[in-house]
Coordinates of C-alpha atoms in Angstrom, one line a residue:
Chain A
X1 CA -54.1 15.2 -50.0
X2 CA -49.9 14.6 -50.2
X3 CA -47.0 16.2 -50.1
X4 CA -44.9 17.1 -53.0
X5 CA -41.5 17.9 -53.2
X6 CA -40.9 20.3 -55.8
X7 CA -37.7 22.0 -57.1
X8 CA -39.2 24.5 -60.8
X9 CA -36.2 26.1 -61.5
X10 CA -33.1 23.9 -63.1
X11 CA -30.7 24.4 -65.7
X12 CA -29.6 21.5 -68.7
X13 CA -26.2 21.6 -70.3
X14 CA -28.3 23.7 -73.0
X15 CA -27.6 26.8 -70.3
X16 CA -24.1 27.5 -71.5
X17 CA -23.7 28.5 -67.9
X18 CA -24.5 25.7 -66.3
X19 CA -21.9 22.3 -65.8
X20 CA -22.0 19.7 -68.8
X21 CA -23.2 17.0 -66.1
X22 CA -26.8 19.0 -66.1
X23 CA -28.0 15.6 -68.5
X24 CA -31.2 13.8 -68.6
X25 CA -30.3 10.5 -66.6
X26 CA -28.0 12.4 -64.3
X27 CA -30.4 15.3 -63.4
X28 CA -32.8 12.4 -62.8
X29 CA -31.3 10.5 -60.8
X30 CA -30.1 13.4 -58.5
X31 CA -34.2 14.3 -58.2
X32 CA -34.7 11.0 -57.2
X33 CA -31.5 10.9 -54.4
X34 CA -32.9 14.2 -53.3
X35 CA -36.8 12.7 -52.5
X36 CA -37.9 15.3 -55.2
X37 CA -41.5 14.9 -57.0
X38 CA -41.4 17.1 -59.5
X39 CA -38.9 19.4 -61.4
X40 CA -38.7 21.9 -64.0
X41 CA -36.3 21.8 -66.9
X42 CA -35.9 25.7 -67.2
X43 CA -33.3 26.4 -69.3
X44 CA -32.5 30.3 -70.2
X45 CA -34.6 31.2 -73.1
X46 CA -35.1 27.4 -74.7
X47 CA -37.0 24.4 -74.3
X48 CA -34.9 22.8 -76.2
X49 CA -33.9 20.1 -73.4
X50 CA -37.1 19.6 -71.9
X51 CA -38.6 16.6 -73.8
X52 CA -35.4 14.2 -73.3
X53 CA -35.8 15.0 -69.4
X54 CA -38.9 14.2 -69.3
X55 CA -38.4 10.9 -71.4
X56 CA -35.3 10.2 -69.0
X57 CA -38.5 10.2 -66.4
X58 CA -40.9 8.1 -67.8
X59 CA -41.7 5.2 -65.6
X60 CA -39.9 6.5 -62.5
X61 CA -42.1 8.2 -59.6
X62 CA -40.3 11.7 -60.7
X63 CA -42.8 14.5 -62.7
X64 CA -41.0 16.8 -65.1
X65 CA -42.6 20.0 -66.1
X66 CA -41.6 21.4 -69.6
X67 CA -40.3 25.5 -69.1
X68 CA -38.5 28.0 -69.8
X69 CA -36.5 30.8 -67.8
X70 CA -37.3 33.9 -70.1
X71 CA -35.1 37.3 -70.1
X72 CA -37.1 39.6 -71.7
X73 CA -36.9 42.9 -72.5
X74 CA -36.4 44.7 -69.3
X75 CA -33.8 42.1 -68.0
X76 CA -36.9 40.6 -66.1
X77 CA -36.1 36.8 -66.3
X78 CA -39.6 34.7 -65.7
X79 CA -40.7 31.3 -65.3
X80 CA -42.7 29.7 -67.8
X81 CA -43.9 26.3 -67.3
X82 CA -46.2 24.1 -69.0
X83 CA -47.9 20.5 -68.7
X84 CA -46.9 19.8 -72.3
X85 CA -43.7 19.1 -74.2
X86 CA -45.8 20.6 -77.4
X87 CA -46.8 24.0 -75.3
X88 CA -43.6 24.2 -74.3
X89 CA -42.0 23.6 -78.1
X90 CA -44.7 26.4 -79.2
X91 CA -43.6 28.9 -76.7
X92 CA -39.8 28.0 -77.5
X93 CA -41.1 28.7 -81.1
X94 CA -42.3 31.8 -80.3
X95 CA -39.3 33.0 -78.5
X96 CA -37.0 31.8 -81.0
X97 CA -38.0 34.9 -83.1
X98 CA -37.4 37.5 -80.6
X99 CA -33.9 35.9 -79.9
X100 CA -31.1 38.5 -80.5
X101 CA -29.2 38.4 -83.8
X102 CA -26.2 37.3 -81.7
X103 CA -24.0 33.5 -81.7
X104 CA -23.4 32.2 -78.5
X105 CA -19.5 32.4 -77.5
X106 CA -19.0 29.3 -76.2
X107 CA -15.1 29.7 -75.6
X108 CA -16.2 32.9 -73.1
X109 CA -19.9 31.7 -72.2
X110 CA -19.9 28.0 -72.0
X111 CA -21.1 25.9 -74.8
X112 CA -24.5 24.8 -75.2
X113 CA -25.7 21.2 -75.6
X114 CA -29.0 19.6 -76.7
X115 CA -28.8 16.1 -75.5
X116 CA -31.3 12.8 -76.1
X117 CA -32.3 11.2 -73.0
X118 CA -29.6 9.3 -72.7
X119 CA -27.3 12.5 -72.4
X120 CA -25.9 11.8 -75.9
X121 CA -24.6 14.6 -77.7
X122 CA -27.6 15.6 -80.7
X123 CA -26.3 19.2 -81.3
X124 CA -24.5 22.1 -80.4
X125 CA -26.9 25.2 -80.4
X126 CA -25.3 28.4 -81.4
X127 CA -28.2 30.7 -80.8
X128 CA -27.4 33.7 -77.7
X129 CA -29.3 32.8 -75.1
X130 CA -27.2 34.9 -72.1
X131 CA -29.3 37.7 -72.4
X132 CA -32.4 39.1 -73.2
X133 CA -34.7 38.5 -75.7
X134 CA -36.5 41.7 -77.7
X135 CA -40.2 40.7 -76.0
X136 CA -41.5 42.8 -73.5
X137 CA -42.3 41.4 -69.5
X138 CA -46.3 42.2 -70.4
X139 CA -45.9 40.2 -73.9
X140 CA -44.5 37.1 -72.5
X141 CA -46.8 36.9 -69.4
X142 CA -49.6 37.3 -71.7
X143 CA -48.4 34.7 -74.3
X144 CA -47.4 32.5 -72.0
X145 CA -50.5 32.5 -69.7
X146 CA -52.9 32.5 -73.5
X147 CA -51.1 29.3 -74.0
X148 CA -51.9 28.1 -70.7
X149 CA -48.9 28.1 -69.0
X150 CA -47.4 29.3 -65.9
X151 CA -45.9 32.5 -64.9
X152 CA -43.8 32.9 -61.9
X153 CA -40.9 35.7 -61.3
X154 CA -38.3 34.1 -61.0
X155 CA -35.7 35.3 -57.8
X156 CA -37.4 38.2 -57.5
X157 CA -35.1 39.5 -54.9
X158 CA -32.5 38.9 -56.7
X159 CA -30.5 42.3 -58.0
X160 CA -29.4 41.2 -61.5
X161 CA -32.2 39.3 -63.5
X162 CA -34.9 39.6 -60.5
X163 CA -37.8 41.9 -61.0
X164 CA -37.7 44.1 -57.7
X165 CA -34.1 44.0 -58.8
X166 CA -34.5 45.3 -61.9
X167 CA -37.8 46.9 -61.9
X168 CA -37.5 48.5 -58.5
X169 CA -41.3 47.9 -57.5
X170 CA -44.4 45.1 -58.5
X171 CA -44.9 46.2 -62.0
X172 CA -48.5 46.2 -62.8
X173 CA -48.3 43.6 -65.7
X174 CA -47.3 40.6 -63.0
X175 CA -50.9 41.3 -61.4
X176 CA -52.0 38.2 -63.4
X177 CA -49.3 35.9 -62.2
X178 CA -49.9 33.6 -59.3
X179 CA -46.6 32.7 -57.7
X180 CA -43.2 34.1 -57.5
X181 CA -40.0 32.7 -56.8
X182 CA -37.8 34.1 -53.9
X183 CA -33.8 32.6 -54.2
X184 CA -32.5 30.5 -51.9
X185 CA -30.6 33.5 -50.2
X186 CA -34.0 34.6 -48.6
X187 CA -36.9 32.7 -46.8
X188 CA -40.7 33.8 -48.5
X189 CA -41.7 35.4 -44.9
X190 CA -38.2 37.6 -44.4
X191 CA -39.0 39.0 -48.6
X192 CA -42.4 40.1 -47.0
X193 CA -40.9 42.2 -44.7
X194 CA -37.8 43.4 -46.8
X195 CA -40.6 44.5 -49.6
X196 CA -43.8 45.6 -48.2
X197 CA -45.4 45.6 -51.3
X198 CA -45.2 42.3 -52.8
X199 CA -49.3 41.5 -54.0
X200 CA -50.7 38.4 -52.0
X201 CA -49.7 35.9 -54.1
X202 CA -47.7 32.6 -52.9
X203 CA -43.9 32.7 -52.8
X204 CA -41.9 29.9 -53.7
X205 CA -38.8 29.0 -54.4
X206 CA -36.4 26.7 -55.7
X207 CA -32.5 25.9 -56.4
X208 CA -31.7 27.3 -60.0
X209 CA -29.7 24.3 -60.0
X210 CA -26.6 24.9 -62.5
X211 CA -25.1 21.9 -61.2
X212 CA -26.5 18.7 -59.7
X213 CA -24.9 18.6 -55.7
X214 CA -27.1 22.4 -56.0
X215 CA -30.4 20.6 -57.5
X216 CA -32.9 20.5 -54.2
X217 CA -30.7 23.1 -52.3
X218 CA -34.4 25.6 -51.9
X219 CA -37.7 23.6 -52.9
X220 CA -41.0 24.4 -52.5
X221 CA -43.8 21.5 -50.9
X222 CA -47.2 21.5 -52.3
X223 CA -49.6 20.0 -50.8
X224 CA -52.5 18.6 -53.4
X225 CA -54.5 16.1 -54.3
X226 CA -53.4 12.3 -54.3
X227 CA -53.1 12.6 -58.2
X228 CA -50.3 12.9 -61.0
X229 CA -49.9 16.9 -60.1
X230 CA -50.8 19.2 -63.1
X231 CA -50.6 22.9 -63.8
X232 CA -54.6 23.5 -62.9
X233 CA -53.7 21.6 -59.3
X234 CA -50.6 23.6 -58.7
X235 CA -52.7 26.7 -59.5
X236 CA -55.0 25.8 -57.2
X237 CA -52.3 25.3 -54.5
X238 CA -50.8 28.5 -55.0
X239 CA -54.4 29.7 -54.2
X240 CA -54.6 27.8 -51.3
X241 CA -57.7 26.5 -52.7
X242 CA -59.8 23.3 -50.1
X243 CA -57.0 22.2 -48.1
X244 CA -54.6 22.8 -50.8
X245 CA -51.6 25.1 -50.1
X246 CA -47.9 25.5 -50.8
X247 CA -44.5 26.0 -48.1
X248 CA -41.3 26.6 -48.1
X249 CA -39.8 24.1 -45.8
Chain B
X1 CA -29.8 75.2 -64.9
X2 CA -33.2 75.8 -66.0
X3 CA -34.2 72.3 -68.3
X4 CA -35.7 74.3 -70.8
X5 CA -32.1 75.7 -71.3
X6 CA -30.2 72.3 -71.4
X7 CA -32.6 71.1 -73.6
X8 CA -32.3 73.7 -76.4
X9 CA -28.4 73.4 -76.2
X10 CA -28.1 69.7 -76.5
X11 CA -31.1 69.4 -78.6
X12 CA -32.8 66.9 -76.6
X13 CA -36.6 65.4 -77.1
X14 CA -39.3 66.2 -74.5
X15 CA -41.3 62.8 -74.6
X16 CA -43.2 64.4 -71.7
X17 CA -43.7 67.0 -69.6
X18 CA -43.1 69.6 -72.2
X19 CA -44.8 72.8 -69.8
X20 CA -42.2 72.2 -66.6
X21 CA -39.5 72.9 -68.2
X22 CA -38.4 75.6 -66.3
X23 CA -37.9 73.9 -63.5
X24 CA -34.2 73.7 -61.9
X25 CA -31.9 70.4 -62.3
X26 CA -28.5 69.9 -60.4
X27 CA -26.6 66.8 -60.4
X28 CA -27.6 63.7 -62.0
X29 CA -27.6 59.8 -61.2
X30 CA -26.8 57.1 -63.8
X31 CA -28.4 53.9 -63.4
X32 CA -31.0 51.2 -65.0
X33 CA -31.5 49.1 -62.0
X34 CA -34.3 51.2 -60.7
X35 CA -34.0 49.3 -57.5
X36 CA -30.6 51.5 -57.5
X37 CA -32.1 54.4 -58.1
X38 CA -34.6 53.8 -55.3
X39 CA -31.9 54.4 -53.2
X40 CA -29.5 56.2 -54.9
X41 CA -31.2 58.8 -56.9
X42 CA -31.5 62.4 -55.0
X43 CA -34.4 65.0 -55.5
X44 CA -34.0 67.5 -58.2
X45 CA -31.3 65.5 -60.2
X46 CA -31.2 64.4 -63.8
X47 CA -31.3 60.7 -64.4
X48 CA -29.9 59.1 -66.9
X49 CA -31.2 55.4 -68.1
X50 CA -32.2 52.6 -70.7
X51 CA -34.6 51.5 -69.5
X52 CA -38.5 52.5 -70.6
X53 CA -40.1 50.3 -68.9
X54 CA -43.6 52.0 -67.2
X55 CA -41.8 51.8 -63.4
X56 CA -39.8 54.5 -64.7
X57 CA -42.2 57.3 -63.9
X58 CA -43.2 55.3 -60.2
X59 CA -40.0 55.7 -59.2
X60 CA -39.1 59.2 -60.9
X61 CA -41.9 60.4 -58.5
X62 CA -40.9 58.7 -55.7
X63 CA -37.4 60.1 -55.9
X64 CA -38.3 63.4 -56.9
X65 CA -35.8 63.3 -59.6
X66 CA -36.3 67.0 -61.9
X67 CA -36.5 64.6 -64.8
X68 CA -35.6 61.1 -66.3
X69 CA -33.4 61.4 -69.7
X70 CA -33.4 58.0 -71.9
X71 CA -30.3 57.9 -74.0
X72 CA -29.7 56.5 -77.1
X73 CA -33.0 57.2 -78.5
X74 CA -33.8 54.1 -76.6
X75 CA -37.6 53.6 -77.7
X76 CA -40.6 54.5 -75.0
X77 CA -43.3 53.0 -75.2
X78 CA -46.7 55.5 -75.3
X79 CA -47.7 54.0 -71.9
X80 CA -45.3 55.0 -70.7
X81 CA -45.1 58.7 -72.6
X82 CA -48.8 58.8 -71.1
X83 CA -47.8 58.2 -67.5
X84 CA -45.5 60.4 -67.6
X85 CA -47.8 63.6 -68.2
X86 CA -50.9 62.3 -66.2
X87 CA -47.8 61.7 -63.1
X88 CA -46.4 66.0 -64.2
X89 CA -42.7 63.7 -64.6
X90 CA -40.5 65.0 -67.3
X91 CA -39.3 62.5 -69.7
X92 CA -36.3 63.3 -72.3
X93 CA -34.8 61.8 -74.6
X94 CA -31.0 61.8 -75.7
X95 CA -29.8 60.3 -79.1
X96 CA -26.4 59.9 -78.2
X97 CA -24.8 56.9 -75.5
X98 CA -25.1 58.1 -71.9
X99 CA -21.2 58.7 -71.7
X100 CA -21.2 60.9 -75.1
X101 CA -24.8 62.9 -72.7
X102 CA -22.7 63.5 -70.0
X103 CA -19.4 65.0 -71.8
X104 CA -21.7 67.0 -73.3
X105 CA -23.8 68.3 -70.7
X106 CA -20.5 69.0 -68.6
X107 CA -19.4 70.6 -71.5
X108 CA -22.5 73.5 -71.2
X109 CA -21.4 74.4 -67.7
X110 CA -24.1 71.9 -65.8

């Protein structure tokens, strides 16, 4: 067993609200500098830059999971994490058919840049990611899990976008999730005190970084076997199987 | 004011609780974030919302509001309607946006 320092919630320059410095080589450098072993790329409603970050990390000790922070129709946000880029892109093409038929207003929301592994400009994405997609939470959870992905409700304590802020109490469609993320503003133990009705699932945290300096400000430690981490290992760590576990330092 | 009278005058649709409309409602609360409703709504009020997730029924029971009024004819899933019937929650629908709904409500003396 060994410890993996993980930050499973961060944005690239493809999220309109993120800084333009969030490009693959700088994200990888920052993660390594902060001693992270595992990160996930979770832009709003798209996985368009996930492959570029994975490529930028190739040959380093950093493992990058492709993912997405989806805002469902109810305006609840969930992290969707995948093992392979193919799974993430399959999910992205499903989500694309449910996007609101609006364009991103780069002047007001900020630009959305698709970049390559070197951080070079590829395209400006004008689709609307800064709001909910027309897919229910129930459908999203079911579809991500069917594709083999992990669903982790994001910053559950946050008034906007967090499941407890939006839906008040734990909804039935989240009974199948393996873990939930609390925001950097609260410790998991405080969350359990504040929300005694929370299910007995693992509580993790992540930085939700929108600029480099924020990366690693909140991390989760996975205690897992000495092998390249997989979603299956992470699931076992969430459930405390064997000597595996997760904790927030 | 009796919910029945409001429903008739403003032509709201009754999605659940048709047999219990002789109940009284007084005052109201407007929010789509259920955490706010849990903290702020008072028993006997009408709650106006665009949120149609299943949890609205649990939150209505919890707070003891007189009924939920979904505005702008926001689509309500059959599960939510069935849960409202099962829990004895009055679930209504107004075709107009929340602001116009409330203006009309005050015009009939609510």
